[in-house]
PDB file of C-alpha atoms in Angstrom:
ATOM      1  CA  UNK A   8      -0.102   0.098   0.076  1.00 49.00           C
ATOM      2  CA  UNK A   9       2.696   2.408   0.763  1.00 47.00           C
ATOM      3  CA  UNK A  10       4.688   1.873  -2.556  1.00 43.00           C
ATOM      4  CA  UNK A  11       1.597   2.631  -4.100  1.00 45.00           C
ATOM      5  CA  UNK A  12       0.706   5.699  -2.244  1.00 47.00           C
ATOM      6  CA  UNK A  13       4.589   6.672  -3.050  1.00 45.00           C
ATOM      7  CA  UNK A  14       4.031   6.191  -6.836  1.00 40.00           C
ATOM      8  CA  UNK A  15       0.971   8.332  -6.819  1.00 46.00           C
ATOM      9  CA  UNK A  16       2.688  10.964  -4.919  1.00 45.00           C
ATOM     10  CA  UNK A  17       5.636  10.814  -7.232  1.00 42.00           C
ATOM     11  CA  UNK A  18       3.394  10.920 -10.409  1.00 43.00           C
ATOM     12  CA  UNK A  19       1.304  13.971  -9.327  1.00 44.00           C
ATOM     13  CA  UNK A  20       3.636  16.731 -10.595  1.00 44.00           C
ATOM     14  CA  UNK A  21       3.600  15.318 -13.993  1.00 41.00           C
ATOM     15  CA  UNK A  22      -0.295  16.488 -14.268  1.00 41.00           C
ATOM     16  CA  UNK A  23       1.190  20.078 -13.544  1.00 42.00           C
ATOM     17  CA  UNK A  24       3.968  19.936 -16.055  1.00 43.00           C
ATOM     18  CA  UNK A  25       3.728  17.276 -18.367  1.00 41.00           C
ATOM     19  CA  UNK A  26       7.425  17.978 -19.933  1.00 42.00           C
ATOM     20  CA  UNK A  27       9.131  17.207 -16.429  1.00 45.00           C
ATOM     21  CA  UNK A  28      10.551  13.683 -16.055  1.00 44.00           C
ATOM     22  CA  UNK A  29      12.021  10.960 -17.646  1.00 45.00           C
ATOM     23  CA  UNK A  30      10.887  10.366 -21.257  1.00 47.00           C
ATOM     24  CA  UNK A  31      10.322   6.562 -21.688  1.00 46.00           C
ATOM     25  CA  UNK A  32       8.843   6.729 -25.402  1.00 45.00           C
ATOM     26  CA  UNK A  33       9.848   9.215 -27.887  1.00 48.00           C
ATOM     27  CA  UNK A  34       8.334   9.564 -31.565  1.00 45.00           C
ATOM     28  CA  UNK A  35       9.220  11.575 -34.393  1.00 47.00           C
ATOM     29  CA  UNK A  36       6.923  12.398 -36.952  1.00 46.00           C
ATOM     30  CA  UNK A  37       7.700  13.197 -40.765  1.00 55.00           C
ATOM     31  CA  UNK A  38       7.199  16.890 -39.884  1.00 54.00           C
ATOM     32  CA  UNK A  39       9.995  17.004 -37.338  1.00 51.00           C
ATOM     33  CA  UNK A  40       7.652  17.031 -34.202  1.00 50.00           C
ATOM     34  CA  UNK A  41       8.664  14.809 -31.439  1.00 50.00           C
ATOM     35  CA  UNK A  42       6.028  13.530 -29.117  1.00 47.00           C
ATOM     36  CA  UNK A  43       7.341  11.965 -25.612  1.00 51.00           C
ATOM     37  CA  UNK A  44       5.717  10.072 -22.843  1.00 54.00           C
ATOM     38  CA  UNK A  45       6.800  11.166 -19.361  1.00 59.00           C
ATOM     39  CA  UNK A  46       7.764   8.244 -17.010  1.00 58.00           C
ATOM     40  CA  UNK A  47       5.740   9.995 -14.300  1.00 60.00           C
ATOM     41  CA  UNK A  48       2.791  10.232 -16.333  1.00 69.00           C
ATOM     42  CA  UNK A  49       3.076   6.581 -17.409  1.00 68.00           C
ATOM     43  CA  UNK A  50       3.350   5.479 -13.509  1.00 67.00           C
ATOM     44  CA  UNK A  51       0.380   7.573 -12.834  1.00 70.00           C
ATOM     45  CA  UNK A  52      -1.754   5.855 -15.463  1.00 74.00           C
ATOM     46  CA  UNK A  53      -0.414   2.604 -14.386  1.00 74.00           C
ATOM     47  CA  UNK A  54      -1.686   3.406 -10.864  1.00 71.00           C
ATOM     48  CA  UNK A  55      -5.063   4.134 -11.763  1.00 75.00           C
ATOM     49  CA  UNK A  56      -5.849   0.437 -12.419  1.00 78.00           C
ATOM     50  CA  UNK A  57      -5.579  -0.400  -8.626  1.00 75.00           C
ATOM     51  CA  UNK A  58      -7.660   2.739  -7.547  1.00 75.00           C
ATOM     52  CA  UNK A  59     -11.166   0.888  -7.599  1.00 77.00           C
ATOM     53  CA  UNK A  60      -9.620  -1.685  -5.074  1.00 77.00           C
ATOM     54  CA  UNK A  61      -8.485   1.017  -2.999  1.00 74.00           C
ATOM     55  CA  UNK A  62     -11.804   2.563  -2.902  1.00 73.00           C
ATOM     56  CA  UNK A  63     -13.588  -0.451  -2.284  1.00 79.00           C
ATOM     57  CA  UNK A  64     -11.275  -1.692   0.654  1.00 80.00           C
ATOM     58  CA  UNK A  65     -10.269   1.676   2.300  1.00 84.00           C
ATOM     59  CA  UNK A  66     -13.218   3.657   2.091  1.00 86.00           C
ATOM     60  CA  UNK A  67     -16.813   3.737   3.190  1.00 87.00           C
ATOM     61  CA  UNK A  68     -18.183   2.521  -0.372  1.00 89.00           C
ATOM     62  CA  UNK A  69     -18.170  -1.172   0.415  1.00 89.00           C
ATOM     63  CA  UNK A  70     -20.534  -0.514   3.498  1.00 90.00           C
ATOM     64  CA  UNK A  71     -22.712   1.728   1.622  1.00 91.00           C
ATOM     65  CA  UNK A  72     -23.236  -0.089  -1.605  1.00 92.00           C
ATOM     66  CA  UNK A  73     -24.108  -3.180   0.197  1.00 92.00           C
ATOM     67  CA  UNK A  74     -26.726  -1.531   2.072  1.00 92.00           C
ATOM     68  CA  UNK A  75     -28.198   0.238  -0.752  1.00 92.00           C
ATOM     69  CA  UNK A  76     -28.381  -3.057  -2.798  1.00 91.00           C
ATOM     70  CA  UNK A  77     -29.885  -4.910  -0.002  1.00 90.00           C
ATOM     71  CA  UNK A  78     -32.570  -2.012   0.140  1.00 90.00           C
ATOM     72  CA  UNK A  79     -33.492  -2.189  -3.333  1.00 90.00           C
ATOM     73  CA  UNK A  80     -34.083  -5.974  -2.984  1.00 88.00           C
ATOM     74  CA  UNK A  81     -35.976  -5.165   0.245  1.00 88.00           C
ATOM     75  CA  UNK A  82     -38.257  -3.026  -1.766  1.00 87.00           C
ATOM     76  CA  UNK A  83     -38.903  -5.591  -4.661  1.00 84.00           C
ATOM     77  CA  UNK A  84     -38.058  -2.975  -7.162  1.00 83.00           C
ATOM     78  CA  UNK A  85     -35.878  -5.415  -9.173  1.00 79.00           C
ATOM     79  CA  UNK A  86     -33.507  -2.974 -11.292  1.00 81.00           C
ATOM     80  CA  UNK A  87     -34.684   0.493  -9.864  1.00 82.00           C
ATOM     81  CA  UNK A  88     -32.790   2.500  -9.227  1.00 85.00           C
ATOM     82  CA  UNK A  89     -30.304   0.846 -11.938  1.00 88.00           C
ATOM     83  CA  UNK A  90     -26.804  -0.323 -10.878  1.00 89.00           C
ATOM     84  CA  UNK A  91     -25.201   3.037 -12.411  1.00 91.00           C
ATOM     85  CA  UNK A  92     -27.568   5.312 -10.328  1.00 91.00           C
ATOM     86  CA  UNK A  93     -26.827   3.059  -7.334  1.00 90.00           C
ATOM     87  CA  UNK A  94     -22.975   3.148  -7.506  1.00 91.00           C
ATOM     88  CA  UNK A  95     -23.256   7.036  -8.222  1.00 91.00           C
ATOM     89  CA  UNK A  96     -25.082   7.427  -4.953  1.00 91.00           C
ATOM     90  CA  UNK A  97     -22.772   5.220  -3.120  1.00 90.00           C
ATOM     91  CA  UNK A  98     -19.524   6.969  -4.397  1.00 89.00           C
ATOM     92  CA  UNK A  99     -21.362  10.617  -3.839  1.00 90.00           C
ATOM     93  CA  UNK A 100     -22.139   9.433  -0.134  1.00 91.00           C
ATOM     94  CA  UNK A 101     -18.626   8.005   0.331  1.00 89.00           C
ATOM     95  CA  UNK A 102     -17.131  11.496  -0.922  1.00 89.00           C
ATOM     96  CA  UNK A 103     -19.365  12.956   1.773  1.00 90.00           C
ATOM     97  CA  UNK A 104     -18.218  10.610   4.537  1.00 88.00           C
ATOM     98  CA  UNK A 105     -14.498  10.678   3.645  1.00 86.00           C
ATOM     99  CA  UNK A 106     -14.319  14.579   2.985  1.00 87.00           C
ATOM    100  CA  UNK A 107     -12.632  15.073   6.495  1.00 87.00           C
ATOM    101  CA  UNK A 108     -10.009  12.403   6.207  1.00 87.00           C
ATOM    102  CA  UNK A 109      -9.394  13.130   2.395  1.00 86.00           C
ATOM    103  CA  UNK A 110      -8.740  17.148   3.381  1.00 87.00           C
ATOM    104  CA  UNK A 111      -6.522  16.089   6.317  1.00 87.00           C
ATOM    105  CA  UNK A 112      -4.709  13.946   3.869  1.00 85.00           C
ATOM    106  CA  UNK A 113      -4.406  16.581   1.253  1.00 85.00           C
ATOM    107  CA  UNK A 114      -3.292  19.577   3.900  1.00 87.00           C
ATOM    108  CA  UNK A 115      -0.908  17.327   5.660  1.00 85.00           C
ATOM    109  CA  UNK A 116       0.614  15.459   2.950  1.00 83.00           C
ATOM    110  CA  UNK A 117      -0.048  16.247  -0.510  1.00 81.00           C
ATOM    111  CA  UNK A 118       0.128  19.902  -0.524  1.00 83.00           C
ATOM    112  CA  UNK A 119       3.694  19.925   1.294  1.00 83.00           C
ATOM    113  CA  UNK A 120       4.786  17.610  -0.886  1.00 78.00           C
ATOM    114  CA  UNK A 121       3.812  19.576  -4.214  1.00 80.00           C
ATOM    115  CA  UNK A 122       5.226  22.486  -2.509  1.00 80.00           C
ATOM    116  CA  UNK A 123       8.396  20.954  -2.210  1.00 78.00           C
ATOM    117  CA  UNK A 124       8.378  21.307   1.719  1.00 78.00           C
ATOM    118  CA  UNK A 125       8.311  17.232   2.469  1.00 78.00           C
ATOM    119  CA  UNK A 126       9.810  14.297   1.146  1.00 82.00           C
ATOM    120  CA  UNK A 127       7.784  11.527  -0.569  1.00 77.00           C
ATOM    121  CA  UNK A 128       8.528   9.072   1.849  1.00 78.00           C
ATOM    122  CA  UNK A 129       7.158  11.362   4.596  1.00 83.00           C
ATOM    123  CA  UNK A 130       4.279  12.444   2.806  1.00 82.00           C
ATOM    124  CA  UNK A 131       3.297   8.524   2.370  1.00 80.00           C
ATOM    125  CA  UNK A 132       3.774   8.201   6.000  1.00 82.00           C
ATOM    126  CA  UNK A 133       1.588  10.994   6.997  1.00 83.00           C
ATOM    127  CA  UNK A 134      -1.253  10.080   4.315  1.00 83.00           C
ATOM    128  CA  UNK A 135      -1.194   6.556   5.710  1.00 83.00           C
ATOM    129  CA  UNK A 136      -1.434   7.653   9.345  1.00 83.00           C
ATOM    130  CA  UNK A 137      -4.724   9.367   8.720  1.00 83.00           C
ATOM    131  CA  UNK A 138      -6.124   6.719   6.406  1.00 85.00           C
ATOM    132  CA  UNK A 139      -4.974   4.006   8.887  1.00 84.00           C
ATOM    133  CA  UNK A 140      -6.656   6.024  11.888  1.00 85.00           C
ATOM    134  CA  UNK A 141      -9.856   5.827   9.727  1.00 86.00           C
ATOM    135  CA  UNK A 142      -9.889   2.055   9.093  1.00 87.00           C
ATOM    136  CA  UNK A 143      -9.060   1.423  12.833  1.00 86.00           C
ATOM    137  CA  UNK A 144     -12.120   3.610  14.080  1.00 85.00           C
ATOM    138  CA  UNK A 145     -14.332   1.385  11.710  1.00 85.00           C
ATOM    139  CA  UNK A 146     -12.630  -1.887  12.214  1.00 87.00           C
ATOM    140  CA  UNK A 147     -13.652  -4.508  15.028  1.00 87.00           C
ATOM    141  CA  UNK A 148     -11.270  -5.647  17.626  1.00 85.00           C
ATOM    142  CA  UNK A 149     -12.026  -9.356  16.798  1.00 87.00           C
ATOM    143  CA  UNK A 150     -11.398  -9.032  13.244  1.00 86.00           C
ATOM    144  CA  UNK A 151      -7.914  -7.434  14.164  1.00 86.00           C
ATOM    145  CA  UNK A 152      -7.133 -10.375  16.534  1.00 85.00           C
ATOM    146  CA  UNK A 153      -8.136 -12.915  14.090  1.00 87.00           C
ATOM    147  CA  UNK A 154      -6.097 -11.834  11.095  1.00 86.00           C
ATOM    148  CA  UNK A 155      -3.066 -10.788  13.245  1.00 84.00           C
ATOM    149  CA  UNK A 156      -3.181 -14.466  14.565  1.00 82.00           C
ATOM    150  CA  UNK A 157      -3.439 -15.823  10.957  1.00 84.00           C
ATOM    151  CA  UNK A 158      -0.365 -13.957   9.915  1.00 78.00           C
ATOM    152  CA  UNK A 159       1.843 -14.846  12.846  1.00 79.00           C
ATOM    153  CA  UNK A 160       2.291 -11.054  14.008  1.00 77.00           C
ATOM    154  CA  UNK A 161       1.307  -9.173  17.184  1.00 68.00           C
ATOM    155  CA  UNK A 162       0.519  -8.282  19.687  1.00 74.00           C
ATOM    156  CA  UNK A 163       1.065  -4.596  18.585  1.00 75.00           C
ATOM    157  CA  UNK A 164       2.070  -1.832  21.246  1.00 71.00           C
ATOM    158  CA  UNK A 165       0.357   0.847  19.412  1.00 73.00           C
ATOM    159  CA  UNK A 166      -2.175   1.104  16.377  1.00 72.00           C
ATOM    160  CA  UNK A 167       0.699   2.621  14.169  1.00 73.00           C
ATOM    161  CA  UNK A 168       2.561  -0.808  14.258  1.00 76.00           C
ATOM    162  CA  UNK A 169      -0.318  -2.677  12.746  1.00 80.00           C
ATOM    163  CA  UNK A 170       0.959  -3.688   9.288  1.00 81.00           C
ATOM    164  CA  UNK A 171      -1.236  -3.054   6.071  1.00 80.00           C
ATOM    165  CA  UNK A 172      -1.695  -6.612   5.372  1.00 81.00           C
ATOM    166  CA  UNK A 173      -3.360  -7.246   8.709  1.00 84.00           C
ATOM    167  CA  UNK A 174      -5.322  -3.962   8.644  1.00 86.00           C
ATOM    168  CA  UNK A 175      -7.002  -4.199   5.154  1.00 87.00           C
ATOM    169  CA  UNK A 176      -8.396  -7.415   5.415  1.00 87.00           C
ATOM    170  CA  UNK A 177      -9.546  -6.795   8.964  1.00 89.00           C
ATOM    171  CA  UNK A 178     -11.193  -3.685   7.807  1.00 89.00           C
ATOM    172  CA  UNK A 179     -13.208  -4.886   4.902  1.00 90.00           C
ATOM    173  CA  UNK A 180     -14.167  -7.847   6.789  1.00 90.00           C
ATOM    174  CA  UNK A 181     -15.930  -5.608   9.514  1.00 91.00           C
ATOM    175  CA  UNK A 182     -17.573  -3.292   6.832  1.00 90.00           C
ATOM    176  CA  UNK A 183     -19.303  -6.235   5.305  1.00 91.00           C
ATOM    177  CA  UNK A 184     -20.555  -7.441   8.824  1.00 91.00           C
ATOM    178  CA  UNK A 185     -21.584  -4.002   9.549  1.00 90.00           C
ATOM    179  CA  UNK A 186     -23.494  -3.523   6.198  1.00 91.00           C
ATOM    180  CA  UNK A 187     -25.244  -6.886   6.710  1.00 92.00           C
ATOM    181  CA  UNK A 188     -26.578  -5.801  10.162  1.00 91.00           C
ATOM    182  CA  UNK A 189     -27.794  -2.572   8.858  1.00 90.00           C
ATOM    183  CA  UNK A 190     -29.534  -4.462   5.752  1.00 90.00           C
ATOM    184  CA  UNK A 191     -31.206  -6.812   8.026  1.00 91.00           C
ATOM    185  CA  UNK A 192     -32.715  -3.947  10.105  1.00 90.00           C
ATOM    186  CA  UNK A 193     -33.793  -2.318   6.795  1.00 88.00           C
ATOM    187  CA  UNK A 194     -35.203  -5.803   5.395  1.00 89.00           C
ATOM    188  CA  UNK A 195     -37.675  -6.292   8.484  1.00 90.00           C
ATOM    189  CA  UNK A 196     -40.316  -3.867   8.093  1.00 88.00           C
ATOM    190  CA  UNK A 197     -40.653  -4.873   4.271  1.00 89.00           C
ATOM    191  CA  UNK A 198     -40.640  -8.525   4.953  1.00 88.00           C
ATOM    192  CA  UNK A 199     -43.455  -7.751   7.717  1.00 88.00           C
ATOM    193  CA  UNK A 200     -45.548  -6.069   4.690  1.00 88.00           C
ATOM    194  CA  UNK A 201     -44.898  -9.102   2.319  1.00 85.00           C
ATOM    195  CA  UNK A 202     -46.129 -11.177   4.885  1.00 87.00           C
ATOM    196  CA  UNK A 203     -49.282  -9.500   5.665  1.00 87.00           C
ATOM    197  CA  UNK A 204     -50.116  -9.165   2.133  1.00 86.00           C
ATOM    198  CA  UNK A 205     -49.566 -12.941   1.610  1.00 85.00           C
ATOM    199  CA  UNK A 206     -51.669 -14.094   4.383  1.00 86.00           C
ATOM    200  CA  UNK A 207     -54.600 -11.857   3.268  1.00 85.00           C
ATOM    201  CA  UNK A 208     -54.363 -13.335  -0.285  1.00 82.00           C
ATOM    202  CA  UNK A 209     -54.267 -16.689   0.925  1.00 82.00           C
ATOM    203  CA  UNK A 210     -57.124 -16.126   3.160  1.00 82.00           C
ATOM    204  CA  UNK A 211     -58.934 -14.482  -0.072  1.00 80.00           C
ATOM    205  CA  UNK A 212     -58.116 -17.570  -1.928  1.00 79.00           C
ATOM    206  CA  UNK A 213     -56.248 -15.746  -4.470  1.00 76.00           C
ATOM    207  CA  UNK A 214     -53.506 -18.201  -4.901  1.00 72.00           C
ATOM    208  CA  UNK A 215     -52.507 -17.247  -8.356  1.00 75.00           C
ATOM    209  CA  UNK A 216     -51.883 -13.573  -7.609  1.00 73.00           C
ATOM    210  CA  UNK A 217     -48.029 -13.047  -6.457  1.00 77.00           C
ATOM    211  CA  UNK A 218     -47.812 -11.096  -3.384  1.00 75.00           C
ATOM    212  CA  UNK A 219     -44.822  -9.388  -4.469  1.00 80.00           C
ATOM    213  CA  UNK A 220     -46.994  -7.461  -7.099  1.00 81.00           C
ATOM    214  CA  UNK A 221     -49.571  -6.490  -4.484  1.00 83.00           C
ATOM    215  CA  UNK A 222     -47.012  -5.553  -1.701  1.00 84.00           C
ATOM    216  CA  UNK A 223     -44.675  -3.389  -3.959  1.00 87.00           C
ATOM    217  CA  UNK A 224     -47.047  -0.374  -4.125  1.00 86.00           C
ATOM    218  CA  UNK A 225     -47.736  -0.502  -0.119  1.00 87.00           C
ATOM    219  CA  UNK A 226     -43.782  -0.844   0.353  1.00 88.00           C
ATOM    220  CA  UNK A 227     -43.076   2.097  -1.906  1.00 88.00           C
ATOM    221  CA  UNK A 228     -46.014   3.977  -0.164  1.00 88.00           C
ATOM    222  CA  UNK A 229     -44.001   3.218   3.392  1.00 86.00           C
ATOM    223  CA  UNK A 230     -40.945   4.343   2.075  1.00 87.00           C
ATOM    224  CA  UNK A 231     -41.971   7.522   0.733  1.00 88.00           C
ATOM    225  CA  UNK A 232     -44.070   8.371   3.872  1.00 89.00           C
ATOM    226  CA  UNK A 233     -41.299   7.888   6.092  1.00 86.00           C
ATOM    227  CA  UNK A 234     -38.597   9.970   3.845  1.00 86.00           C
ATOM    228  CA  UNK A 235     -36.751   6.581   3.351  1.00 85.00           C
ATOM    229  CA  UNK A 236     -33.840   7.725   1.300  1.00 88.00           C
ATOM    230  CA  UNK A 237     -33.076  10.544   3.668  1.00 88.00           C
ATOM    231  CA  UNK A 238     -33.361   8.159   6.784  1.00 88.00           C
ATOM    232  CA  UNK A 239     -31.093   5.694   5.079  1.00 87.00           C
ATOM    233  CA  UNK A 240     -28.377   8.174   3.942  1.00 88.00           C
ATOM    234  CA  UNK A 241     -28.445   9.919   7.259  1.00 87.00           C
ATOM    235  CA  UNK A 242     -28.103   6.765   9.257  1.00 86.00           C
ATOM    236  CA  UNK A 243     -25.363   5.285   6.623  1.00 86.00           C
ATOM    237  CA  UNK A 244     -23.234   8.760   7.198  1.00 86.00           C
ATOM    238  CA  UNK A 245     -23.563   8.570  10.936  1.00 85.00           C
ATOM    239  CA  UNK A 246     -22.637   4.766  11.333  1.00 83.00           C
ATOM    240  CA  UNK A 247     -19.048   5.855  10.499  1.00 83.00           C
ATOM    241  CA  UNK A 248     -16.854   6.312  13.560  1.00 70.00           C
ATOM    242  CA  UNK A 249     -14.130   9.135  13.848  1.00 56.00           C
ATOM    243  CA  UNK A 250     -15.462  10.753  10.559  1.00 57.00           C
ATOM    244  CA  UNK A 251     -18.145  13.066  10.854  1.00 51.00           C
TER     245      UNK A 251
END
């Protein structure tokens, strides 16, 4: 993880000045114009391929997208909202939740490095300190102990000594558990509506009519009346510790 952060920090100046850095590829056109590819730009584009994994594993995205997916299934709306909209909502809410952490990383690590006031290794250490503090505040101690025992490391004298190989899987495991707990609580009221509608239809002898079709308008009505989207977003945002 730290080498990747160092690679990203190393590649950032190339965005401001594309002519700086070591050219790794040069092409001469027939008109005499020379085109070169900066090594820093190449490193940055290579690092972009692993950014989705970092977003999933180190931010609030995992918990949010799982809860929203369970909510859509509980409502029984199939592909509404569609996957693209659901991912967009999860990304925007992730940016909102992670804004304090990202601001601290930028002001204490990225900005000093870009100004030349901090070497890359120190900037990476400071950035990782803020990110690891966020992940530790949202990771269960049992998960940390399990992965530390599996790796044969620990006990650790301080949170800063926990290696990346232990913290990342422990964090993602805790996020999965928390997401399913929240999803279970969201699923219960809609399950009750489905059971009530199914019981009424059976009592009326309407065995051929699907209870899911009848219960869908009532579930949507309940969700709208209680302002379900605002409650869901607010509850998700407030479920993260040490962030907002």
